[in-house]
């Protein structure tokens, strides 16, 4: 069960920047949640607090039944996908996808099975021996997704994963990610500044402004009452 609950969460950076103010949200197991809003409204900070990459200044983060505020990122059982892919340039696609499992000392056979299964889901089996520089933008994004999938995490966090892709590919990858969500049956928390992306992908959409939640609604509700 990967219910994610944020209760009265605040983030203050040094220099009196309050990036997130009294953020309250209960994300259901298997839900696809999109955080949307203009640049600087606190989306990334919120995601990074869930991932454990940023300390929570005040409030509580629960994942499953467990309070996670002080749990190290590697012990949170969640995977994050970034917009700049963050692939290791000197490693092959296979090695990039295997690396996180190797660090966690998974047996080789298990690593191999997970990498091949993920590669098949993402249709990148033919690319396993290539290095990132020999891949297109869309292929790199798939590898980045693959690296997250092999961990079989309780939740996927995605920070503007499509914003480096051209318009046509972005639309295609939206569909891919929605399909992936259905297939994996896992909680997805997705950050974007793109309203169309939010409306086409989210089960629910969290609209943020100046560090506050402005609205939480389904796409249908927003469509009916914008
Ligand atoms: P978004 O993802 O919506 O663009 P961010 O969460 O990145 O917004 O930023 C929210 C606010 O926090 C902005 O005002 C930003 O300048 C500030 N901020 C983000 N990261 C830091 C940091 N490391 N130190 C100080 N301020 C930061
Ligand atoms: P190590 O350095 O521990 O050998 P590697 O990352 O080089 O780890 O490889 C781990 C395992 O995955 C090895 O058994 C290797 O043969 C296999 N492997 C690596 N790259 C590929 C690939 N592109 N296609 C199939 N198997 C691969």
PDB file of C-alpha atoms and ligand atoms in Angstrom:
ATOM      1  CA  UNK A   1       0.000   0.000   0.000  1.00  0.00           C
ATOM      2  CA  UNK A   2       1.555   3.258  -1.080  1.00  0.00           C
ATOM      3  CA  UNK A   3      -0.775   5.838   0.245  1.00  0.00           C
ATOM      4  CA  UNK A   4       1.150   9.118   0.492  1.00  0.00           C
ATOM      5  CA  UNK A   5      -0.049  11.701   3.002  1.00  0.00           C
ATOM      6  CA  UNK A   6       1.286  15.218   3.474  1.00  0.00           C
ATOM      7  CA  UNK A   7      -0.023  16.999   6.550  1.00  0.00           C
ATOM      8  CA  UNK A   8       0.556  20.706   7.233  1.00  0.00           C
ATOM      9  CA  UNK A   9       3.852  20.543   5.319  1.00  0.00           C
ATOM     10  CA  UNK A  10       6.035  23.640   5.080  1.00  0.00           C
ATOM     11  CA  UNK A  11       9.361  24.248   3.371  1.00  0.00           C
ATOM     12  CA  UNK A  12      11.507  27.203   4.308  1.00  0.00           C
ATOM     13  CA  UNK A  13      14.785  27.712   2.514  1.00  0.00           C
ATOM     14  CA  UNK A  14      17.511  29.869   3.980  1.00  0.00           C
ATOM     15  CA  UNK A  15      17.001  33.569   3.268  1.00  0.00           C
ATOM     16  CA  UNK A  16      13.381  33.451   4.442  1.00  0.00           C
ATOM     17  CA  UNK A  17      12.063  31.852   1.259  1.00  0.00           C
ATOM     18  CA  UNK A  18       8.875  29.956   2.096  1.00  0.00           C
ATOM     19  CA  UNK A  19       8.608  27.644  -0.908  1.00  0.00           C
ATOM     20  CA  UNK A  20       5.701  25.530   0.371  1.00  0.00           C
ATOM     21  CA  UNK A  21       3.029  26.673   2.854  1.00  0.00           C
ATOM     22  CA  UNK A  22       0.658  24.367   4.755  1.00  0.00           C
ATOM     23  CA  UNK A  23       0.485  21.678   2.081  1.00  0.00           C
ATOM     24  CA  UNK A  24      -2.226  19.085   2.843  1.00  0.00           C
ATOM     25  CA  UNK A  25      -2.909  16.159   0.527  1.00  0.00           C
ATOM     26  CA  UNK A  26      -3.868  12.490   0.772  1.00  0.00           C
ATOM     27  CA  UNK A  27      -2.762  10.546  -2.269  1.00  0.00           C
ATOM     28  CA  UNK A  28      -4.477   7.179  -2.642  1.00  0.00           C
ATOM     29  CA  UNK A  29      -2.669   3.960  -3.434  1.00  0.00           C
ATOM     30  CA  UNK A  30      -2.286   3.615  -7.251  1.00  0.00           C
ATOM     31  CA  UNK A  31      -3.472   7.160  -7.900  1.00  0.00           C
ATOM     32  CA  UNK A  32      -1.959   9.336 -10.651  1.00  0.00           C
ATOM     33  CA  UNK A  33      -1.543  12.760  -9.053  1.00  0.00           C
ATOM     34  CA  UNK A  34      -0.320  15.767 -11.024  1.00  0.00           C
ATOM     35  CA  UNK A  35       1.107  18.879  -9.370  1.00  0.00           C
ATOM     36  CA  UNK A  36       0.679  21.785 -11.770  1.00  0.00           C
ATOM     37  CA  UNK A  37       1.372  25.509 -11.600  1.00  0.00           C
ATOM     38  CA  UNK A  38       3.725  28.212 -12.853  1.00  0.00           C
ATOM     39  CA  UNK A  39       7.476  28.146 -12.381  1.00  0.00           C
ATOM     40  CA  UNK A  40       8.495  28.829  -8.793  1.00  0.00           C
ATOM     41  CA  UNK A  41       5.180  27.799  -7.179  1.00  0.00           C
ATOM     42  CA  UNK A  42       6.774  24.989  -5.153  1.00  0.00           C
ATOM     43  CA  UNK A  43       6.077  21.847  -7.227  1.00  0.00           C
ATOM     44  CA  UNK A  44       9.660  20.583  -7.336  1.00  0.00           C
ATOM     45  CA  UNK A  45      10.230  21.340  -3.685  1.00  0.00           C
ATOM     46  CA  UNK A  46       7.145  19.312  -2.757  1.00  0.00           C
ATOM     47  CA  UNK A  47       8.271  16.377  -4.883  1.00  0.00           C
ATOM     48  CA  UNK A  48      11.794  16.549  -3.486  1.00  0.00           C
ATOM     49  CA  UNK A  49      10.456  16.495   0.066  1.00  0.00           C
ATOM     50  CA  UNK A  50       8.484  13.329  -0.748  1.00  0.00           C
ATOM     51  CA  UNK A  51      11.645  11.812  -2.219  1.00  0.00           C
ATOM     52  CA  UNK A  52      13.699  12.857   0.793  1.00  0.00           C
ATOM     53  CA  UNK A  53      16.028  15.037  -1.288  1.00  0.00           C
ATOM     54  CA  UNK A  54      14.878  18.091   0.634  1.00  0.00           C
ATOM     55  CA  UNK A  55      14.234  18.284   4.358  1.00  0.00           C
ATOM     56  CA  UNK A  56      10.681  19.058   5.520  1.00  0.00           C
ATOM     57  CA  UNK A  57      10.712  22.222   7.653  1.00  0.00           C
ATOM     58  CA  UNK A  58       7.409  21.502   9.365  1.00  0.00           C
ATOM     59  CA  UNK A  59       4.556  18.997   9.127  1.00  0.00           C
ATOM     60  CA  UNK A  60       4.373  15.268   8.418  1.00  0.00           C
ATOM     61  CA  UNK A  61       4.982  12.978   5.480  1.00  0.00           C
ATOM     62  CA  UNK A  62       3.496   9.476   5.694  1.00  0.00           C
ATOM     63  CA  UNK A  63       4.043   6.716   3.127  1.00  0.00           C
ATOM     64  CA  UNK A  64       1.997   3.610   3.801  1.00  0.00           C
ATOM     65  CA  UNK A  65       1.570   3.706   7.564  1.00  0.00           C
ATOM     66  CA  UNK A  66       5.047   5.041   8.209  1.00  0.00           C
ATOM     67  CA  UNK A  67       6.188   8.573   9.082  1.00  0.00           C
ATOM     68  CA  UNK A  68       8.944   9.312   6.594  1.00  0.00           C
ATOM     69  CA  UNK A  69      10.257  12.769   7.558  1.00  0.00           C
ATOM     70  CA  UNK A  70      13.600  11.458   8.764  1.00  0.00           C
ATOM     71  CA  UNK A  71      13.946   8.382   6.530  1.00  0.00           C
ATOM     72  CA  UNK A  72      16.870   8.430   4.068  1.00  0.00           C
ATOM     73  CA  UNK A  73      15.951   8.623   0.348  1.00  0.00           C
ATOM     74  CA  UNK A  74      17.304   5.148  -0.369  1.00  0.00           C
ATOM     75  CA  UNK A  75      15.040   3.651   2.317  1.00  0.00           C
ATOM     76  CA  UNK A  76      11.829   5.274   1.051  1.00  0.00           C
ATOM     77  CA  UNK A  77      11.038   2.692  -1.620  1.00  0.00           C
ATOM     78  CA  UNK A  78      10.175   5.338  -4.184  1.00  0.00           C
ATOM     79  CA  UNK A  79      11.842   6.158  -7.499  1.00  0.00           C
ATOM     80  CA  UNK A  80      12.280   9.552  -9.112  1.00  0.00           C
ATOM     81  CA  UNK A  81      12.561  10.427 -12.809  1.00  0.00           C
ATOM     82  CA  UNK A  82      14.050  13.798 -13.769  1.00  0.00           C
ATOM     83  CA  UNK A  83      13.736  15.974 -16.851  1.00  0.00           C
ATOM     84  CA  UNK A  84      17.454  15.859 -17.597  1.00  0.00           C
ATOM     85  CA  UNK A  85      17.437  12.024 -17.480  1.00  0.00           C
ATOM     86  CA  UNK A  86      20.614  11.912 -15.328  1.00  0.00           C
ATOM     87  CA  UNK A  87      21.892   8.837 -17.189  1.00  0.00           C
ATOM     88  CA  UNK A  88      25.499   7.775 -16.654  1.00  0.00           C
ATOM     89  CA  UNK A  89      27.261   8.571 -19.964  1.00  0.00           C
ATOM     90  CA  UNK A  90      29.993   5.932 -19.638  1.00  0.00           C
ATOM     91  CA  UNK A  91      27.521   3.090 -19.013  1.00  0.00           C
ATOM     92  CA  UNK A  92      25.391   1.169 -21.496  1.00  0.00           C
ATOM     93  CA  UNK A  93      21.605   1.282 -21.279  1.00  0.00           C
ATOM     94  CA  UNK A  94      21.711  -2.128 -19.590  1.00  0.00           C
ATOM     95  CA  UNK A  95      24.230  -0.937 -17.019  1.00  0.00           C
ATOM     96  CA  UNK A  96      22.303   2.280 -16.428  1.00  0.00           C
ATOM     97  CA  UNK A  97      19.170   0.290 -15.701  1.00  0.00           C
ATOM     98  CA  UNK A  98      21.006  -2.287 -13.577  1.00  0.00           C
ATOM     99  CA  UNK A  99      23.059   0.153 -11.534  1.00  0.00           C
ATOM    100  CA  UNK A 100      20.563   0.942  -8.765  1.00  0.00           C
ATOM    101  CA  UNK A 101      19.903  -2.760  -8.186  1.00  0.00           C
ATOM    102  CA  UNK A 102      23.631  -3.534  -8.166  1.00  0.00           C
ATOM    103  CA  UNK A 103      24.154  -0.908  -5.464  1.00  0.00           C
ATOM    104  CA  UNK A 104      21.441  -2.622  -3.464  1.00  0.00           C
ATOM    105  CA  UNK A 105      23.255  -5.962  -3.936  1.00  0.00           C
ATOM    106  CA  UNK A 106      20.470  -7.712  -5.839  1.00  0.00           C
ATOM    107  CA  UNK A 107      21.523 -11.116  -7.271  1.00  0.00           C
ATOM    108  CA  UNK A 108      22.675 -10.911 -10.901  1.00  0.00           C
ATOM    109  CA  UNK A 109      19.907 -13.185 -12.166  1.00  0.00           C
ATOM    110  CA  UNK A 110      17.238 -11.019 -10.537  1.00  0.00           C
ATOM    111  CA  UNK A 111      18.833  -7.866 -11.973  1.00  0.00           C
ATOM    112  CA  UNK A 112      18.941  -9.418 -15.408  1.00  0.00           C
ATOM    113  CA  UNK A 113      15.283 -10.456 -15.233  1.00  0.00           C
ATOM    114  CA  UNK A 114      14.115  -7.030 -14.079  1.00  0.00           C
ATOM    115  CA  UNK A 115      16.181  -5.145 -16.672  1.00  0.00           C
ATOM    116  CA  UNK A 116      14.917  -7.346 -19.504  1.00  0.00           C
ATOM    117  CA  UNK A 117      11.288  -7.138 -18.338  1.00  0.00           C
ATOM    118  CA  UNK A 118      11.467  -3.347 -18.061  1.00  0.00           C
ATOM    119  CA  UNK A 119      13.219  -3.079 -21.423  1.00  0.00           C
ATOM    120  CA  UNK A 120      10.433  -5.090 -22.999  1.00  0.00           C
ATOM    121  CA  UNK A 121       7.701  -2.940 -21.424  1.00  0.00           C
ATOM    122  CA  UNK A 122       9.441   0.199 -22.701  1.00  0.00           C
ATOM    123  CA  UNK A 123      10.365  -1.294 -26.081  1.00  0.00           C
ATOM    124  CA  UNK A 124      14.096  -0.620 -25.676  1.00  0.00           C
ATOM    125  CA  UNK A 125      15.457  -4.186 -25.712  1.00  0.00           C
ATOM    126  CA  UNK A 126      17.319  -3.430 -28.947  1.00  0.00           C
ATOM    127  CA  UNK A 127      19.090  -0.508 -27.248  1.00  0.00           C
ATOM    128  CA  UNK A 128      20.523  -2.317 -24.209  1.00  0.00           C
ATOM    129  CA  UNK A 129      24.130  -2.302 -25.445  1.00  0.00           C
ATOM    130  CA  UNK A 130      24.142   1.369 -26.503  1.00  0.00           C
ATOM    131  CA  UNK A 131      25.551   4.305 -24.579  1.00  0.00           C
ATOM    132  CA  UNK A 132      23.261   7.297 -23.849  1.00  0.00           C
ATOM    133  CA  UNK A 133      24.969   9.537 -26.412  1.00  0.00           C
ATOM    134  CA  UNK A 134      23.818   7.156 -29.156  1.00  0.00           C
ATOM    135  CA  UNK A 135      20.150   7.547 -28.160  1.00  0.00           C
ATOM    136  CA  UNK A 136      17.436   9.999 -29.151  1.00  0.00           C
ATOM    137  CA  UNK A 137      15.751  12.183 -26.517  1.00  0.00           C
ATOM    138  CA  UNK A 138      12.716   9.923 -26.365  1.00  0.00           C
ATOM    139  CA  UNK A 139      14.890   6.831 -26.023  1.00  0.00           C
ATOM    140  CA  UNK A 140      16.844   8.428 -23.195  1.00  0.00           C
ATOM    141  CA  UNK A 141      13.602   9.230 -21.436  1.00  0.00           C
ATOM    142  CA  UNK A 142      12.565   5.585 -21.733  1.00  0.00           C
ATOM    143  CA  UNK A 143      15.857   4.478 -20.223  1.00  0.00           C
ATOM    144  CA  UNK A 144      15.354   6.901 -17.342  1.00  0.00           C
ATOM    145  CA  UNK A 145      11.892   5.383 -16.815  1.00  0.00           C
ATOM    146  CA  UNK A 146      13.404   1.902 -17.064  1.00  0.00           C
ATOM    147  CA  UNK A 147      15.892   2.691 -14.359  1.00  0.00           C
ATOM    148  CA  UNK A 148      13.008   3.614 -12.080  1.00  0.00           C
ATOM    149  CA  UNK A 149      10.792   0.647 -13.047  1.00  0.00           C
ATOM    150  CA  UNK A 150      13.397  -2.026 -12.255  1.00  0.00           C
ATOM    151  CA  UNK A 151      13.339  -0.972  -8.619  1.00  0.00           C
ATOM    152  CA  UNK A 152       9.641  -1.857  -8.406  1.00  0.00           C
ATOM    153  CA  UNK A 153       9.051   1.037  -6.033  1.00  0.00           C
ATOM    154  CA  UNK A 154       5.897   1.830  -4.066  1.00  0.00           C
ATOM    155  CA  UNK A 155       5.640   5.179  -5.842  1.00  0.00           C
ATOM    156  CA  UNK A 156       7.070   6.974  -8.879  1.00  0.00           C
ATOM    157  CA  UNK A 157       7.918  10.658  -8.679  1.00  0.00           C
ATOM    158  CA  UNK A 158       8.389  12.495 -11.966  1.00  0.00           C
ATOM    159  CA  UNK A 159       9.634  16.057 -12.265  1.00  0.00           C
ATOM    160  CA  UNK A 160       8.778  17.519 -15.688  1.00  0.00           C
ATOM    161  CA  UNK A 161       9.967  14.312 -17.353  1.00  0.00           C
ATOM    162  CA  UNK A 162       8.851  15.379 -20.832  1.00  0.00           C
ATOM    163  CA  UNK A 163       9.829  19.026 -20.959  1.00  0.00           C
ATOM    164  CA  UNK A 164      13.054  18.401 -22.899  1.00  0.00           C
ATOM    165  CA  UNK A 165      11.241  16.578 -25.692  1.00  0.00           C
ATOM    166  CA  UNK A 166       9.827  18.128 -28.848  1.00  0.00           C
ATOM    167  CA  UNK A 167       6.068  18.686 -28.997  1.00  0.00           C
ATOM    168  CA  UNK A 168       5.197  15.588 -31.010  1.00  0.00           C
ATOM    169  CA  UNK A 169       7.231  13.232 -28.852  1.00  0.00           C
ATOM    170  CA  UNK A 170       5.871  14.849 -25.715  1.00  0.00           C
ATOM    171  CA  UNK A 171       2.323  13.955 -26.721  1.00  0.00           C
ATOM    172  CA  UNK A 172       3.353  10.386 -27.550  1.00  0.00           C
ATOM    173  CA  UNK A 173       5.195   9.949 -24.252  1.00  0.00           C
ATOM    174  CA  UNK A 174       2.191  11.231 -22.290  1.00  0.00           C
ATOM    175  CA  UNK A 175       0.233   8.272 -23.581  1.00  0.00           C
ATOM    176  CA  UNK A 176       3.148   5.958 -22.815  1.00  0.00           C
ATOM    177  CA  UNK A 177       3.385   7.122 -19.235  1.00  0.00           C
ATOM    178  CA  UNK A 178      -0.374   6.792 -18.742  1.00  0.00           C
ATOM    179  CA  UNK A 179      -0.161   3.228 -20.072  1.00  0.00           C
ATOM    180  CA  UNK A 180       2.778   2.534 -17.802  1.00  0.00           C
ATOM    181  CA  UNK A 181       0.755   3.714 -14.826  1.00  0.00           C
ATOM    182  CA  UNK A 182      -2.101   1.346 -15.700  1.00  0.00           C
ATOM    183  CA  UNK A 183       0.299  -1.528 -16.212  1.00  0.00           C
ATOM    184  CA  UNK A 184       2.367  -1.029 -13.049  1.00  0.00           C
ATOM    185  CA  UNK A 185      -0.614  -0.250 -10.785  1.00  0.00           C
ATOM    186  CA  UNK A 186       1.532   2.021  -8.632  1.00  0.00           C
ATOM    187  CA  UNK A 187       1.182   5.513  -7.238  1.00  0.00           C
ATOM    188  CA  UNK A 188       2.490   8.196  -9.631  1.00  0.00           C
ATOM    189  CA  UNK A 189       3.209  11.772  -8.527  1.00  0.00           C
ATOM    190  CA  UNK A 190       3.909  13.907 -11.568  1.00  0.00           C
ATOM    191  CA  UNK A 191       5.063  17.528 -11.731  1.00  0.00           C
ATOM    192  CA  UNK A 192       4.463  19.745 -14.748  1.00  0.00           C
ATOM    193  CA  UNK A 193       3.833  23.386 -15.638  1.00  0.00           C
ATOM    194  CA  UNK A 194       1.851  22.197 -18.681  1.00  0.00           C
ATOM    195  CA  UNK A 195      -1.917  22.325 -18.081  1.00  0.00           C
ATOM    196  CA  UNK A 196      -2.764  20.063 -21.002  1.00  0.00           C
ATOM    197  CA  UNK A 197      -0.360  17.469 -19.698  1.00  0.00           C
ATOM    198  CA  UNK A 198      -1.988  17.711 -16.281  1.00  0.00           C
ATOM    199  CA  UNK A 199      -5.519  17.441 -17.687  1.00  0.00           C
ATOM    200  CA  UNK A 200      -4.760  14.429 -19.903  1.00  0.00           C
ATOM    201  CA  UNK A 201      -2.734  12.443 -17.379  1.00  0.00           C
ATOM    202  CA  UNK A 202      -3.947  13.045 -13.830  1.00  0.00           C
ATOM    203  CA  UNK A 203      -6.596  11.125 -11.896  1.00  0.00           C
ATOM    204  CA  UNK A 204      -6.527  14.270  -9.765  1.00  0.00           C
ATOM    205  CA  UNK A 205      -4.791  17.566 -10.298  1.00  0.00           C
ATOM    206  CA  UNK A 206      -3.269  19.712  -7.569  1.00  0.00           C
ATOM    207  CA  UNK A 207      -3.056  23.328  -8.712  1.00  0.00           C
ATOM    208  CA  UNK A 208      -0.353  25.258  -6.855  1.00  0.00           C
ATOM    209  CA  UNK A 209       0.360  28.977  -6.648  1.00  0.00           C
ATOM    210  CA  UNK A 210       3.001  30.807  -4.600  1.00  0.00           C
ATOM    211  CA  UNK A 211       3.626  27.737  -2.436  1.00  0.00           C
ATOM    212  CA  UNK A 212      -0.057  27.150  -1.656  1.00  0.00           C
ATOM    213  CA  UNK A 213      -2.532  24.576  -2.939  1.00  0.00           C
ATOM    214  CA  UNK A 214      -5.151  26.506  -4.882  1.00  0.00           C
ATOM    215  CA  UNK A 215      -7.345  23.612  -5.951  1.00  0.00           C
ATOM    216  CA  UNK A 216      -7.480  19.814  -5.887  1.00  0.00           C
ATOM    217  CA  UNK A 217      -9.839  18.356  -8.472  1.00  0.00           C
ATOM    218  CA  UNK A 218     -10.347  15.721 -11.140  1.00  0.00           C
ATOM    219  CA  UNK A 219      -9.844  16.793 -14.784  1.00  0.00           C
ATOM    220  CA  UNK A 220     -13.620  16.486 -15.247  1.00  0.00           C
ATOM    221  CA  UNK A 221     -14.313  18.872 -12.360  1.00  0.00           C
ATOM    222  CA  UNK A 222     -11.818  21.395 -13.715  1.00  0.00           C
ATOM    223  CA  UNK A 223     -13.287  21.032 -17.191  1.00  0.00           C
ATOM    224  CA  UNK A 224     -16.803  21.707 -15.867  1.00  0.00           C
ATOM    225  CA  UNK A 225     -15.810  24.494 -13.464  1.00  0.00           C
ATOM    226  CA  UNK A 226     -12.526  26.022 -14.623  1.00  0.00           C
TER     227      UNK A 226
HETATM  228  P1  LIG B   1       8.638  24.930  -9.145  1.00  0.00           P
HETATM  229  O1  LIG B   1       9.067  23.504  -9.142  1.00  0.00           O
HETATM  230  O2  LIG B   1       7.150  25.085  -9.057  1.00  0.00           O
HETATM  231  O3  LIG B   1       9.194  25.714 -10.284  1.00  0.00           O
HETATM  232  P2  LIG B   1      10.374  25.209  -6.847  1.00  0.00           P
HETATM  233  O4  LIG B   1       9.886  24.236  -5.860  1.00  0.00           O
HETATM  234  O5  LIG B   1      11.565  24.840  -7.658  1.00  0.00           O
HETATM  235  O6  LIG B   1       9.163  25.623  -7.806  1.00  0.00           O
HETATM  236  O7  LIG B   1      10.685  26.590  -6.120  1.00  0.00           O
HETATM  237  C1  LIG B   1       9.788  27.165  -5.185  1.00  0.00           C
HETATM  238  C2  LIG B   1      10.437  28.412  -4.584  1.00  0.00           C
HETATM  239  O8  LIG B   1      11.541  28.032  -3.774  1.00  0.00           O
HETATM  240  C3  LIG B   1      10.985  29.407  -5.593  1.00  0.00           C
HETATM  241  O9  LIG B   1      10.794  30.687  -5.084  1.00  0.00           O
HETATM  242  C4  LIG B   1      12.437  29.041  -5.661  1.00  0.00           C
HETATM  243  O10 LIG B   1      13.210  30.149  -6.036  1.00  0.00           O
HETATM  244  C5  LIG B   1      12.730  28.646  -4.232  1.00  0.00           C
HETATM  245  N1  LIG B   1      13.818  27.655  -4.126  1.00  0.00           N
HETATM  246  C6  LIG B   1      13.880  26.460  -4.735  1.00  0.00           C
HETATM  247  N2  LIG B   1      14.993  25.802  -4.392  1.00  0.00           N
HETATM  248  C7  LIG B   1      15.672  26.611  -3.521  1.00  0.00           C
HETATM  249  C8  LIG B   1      16.896  26.504  -2.801  1.00  0.00           C
HETATM  250  N3  LIG B   1      17.664  25.417  -2.892  1.00  0.00           N
HETATM  251  N4  LIG B   1      17.250  27.544  -2.003  1.00  0.00           N
HETATM  252  C9  LIG B   1      16.480  28.626  -1.882  1.00  0.00           C
HETATM  253  N5  LIG B   1      15.311  28.784  -2.546  1.00  0.00           N
HETATM  254  C10 LIG B   1      14.911  27.801  -3.354  1.00  0.00           C
HETATM  255  P1  LIG B   2      29.884  -6.516 -13.822  1.00  0.00           P
HETATM  256  O1  LIG B   2      30.787  -5.353 -13.952  1.00  0.00           O
HETATM  257  O2  LIG B   2      29.565  -6.899 -12.408  1.00  0.00           O
HETATM  258  O3  LIG B   2      30.217  -7.675 -14.683  1.00  0.00           O
HETATM  259  P2  LIG B   2      27.971  -5.455 -15.732  1.00  0.00           P
HETATM  260  O4  LIG B   2      27.105  -4.284 -15.504  1.00  0.00           O
HETATM  261  O5  LIG B   2      29.114  -5.322 -16.664  1.00  0.00           O
HETATM  262  O6  LIG B   2      28.444  -5.984 -14.304  1.00  0.00           O
HETATM  263  O7  LIG B   2      27.063  -6.653 -16.241  1.00  0.00           O
HETATM  264  C1  LIG B   2      26.212  -7.346 -15.372  1.00  0.00           C
HETATM  265  C2  LIG B   2      25.667  -8.575 -16.080  1.00  0.00           C
HETATM  266  O8  LIG B   2      24.779  -8.156 -17.126  1.00  0.00           O
HETATM  267  C3  LIG B   2      26.747  -9.383 -16.748  1.00  0.00           C
HETATM  268  O9  LIG B   2      26.440 -10.761 -16.586  1.00  0.00           O
HETATM  269  C4  LIG B   2      26.692  -9.002 -18.208  1.00  0.00           C
HETATM  270  O10 LIG B   2      27.027 -10.061 -19.060  1.00  0.00           O
HETATM  271  C5  LIG B   2      25.241  -8.645 -18.383  1.00  0.00           C
HETATM  272  N1  LIG B   2      25.104  -7.567 -19.380  1.00  0.00           N
HETATM  273  C6  LIG B   2      25.701  -6.349 -19.366  1.00  0.00           C
HETATM  274  N2  LIG B   2      25.339  -5.612 -20.422  1.00  0.00           N
HETATM  275  C7  LIG B   2      24.461  -6.379 -21.130  1.00  0.00           C
HETATM  276  C8  LIG B   2      23.736  -6.199 -22.340  1.00  0.00           C
HETATM  277  N3  LIG B   2      23.798  -5.070 -23.042  1.00  0.00           N
HETATM  278  N4  LIG B   2      22.938  -7.171 -22.777  1.00  0.00           N
HETATM  279  C9  LIG B   2      22.845  -8.302 -22.077  1.00  0.00           C
HETATM  280  N5  LIG B   2      23.508  -8.567 -20.932  1.00  0.00           N
HETATM  281  C10 LIG B   2      24.321  -7.619 -20.464  1.00  0.00           C
END
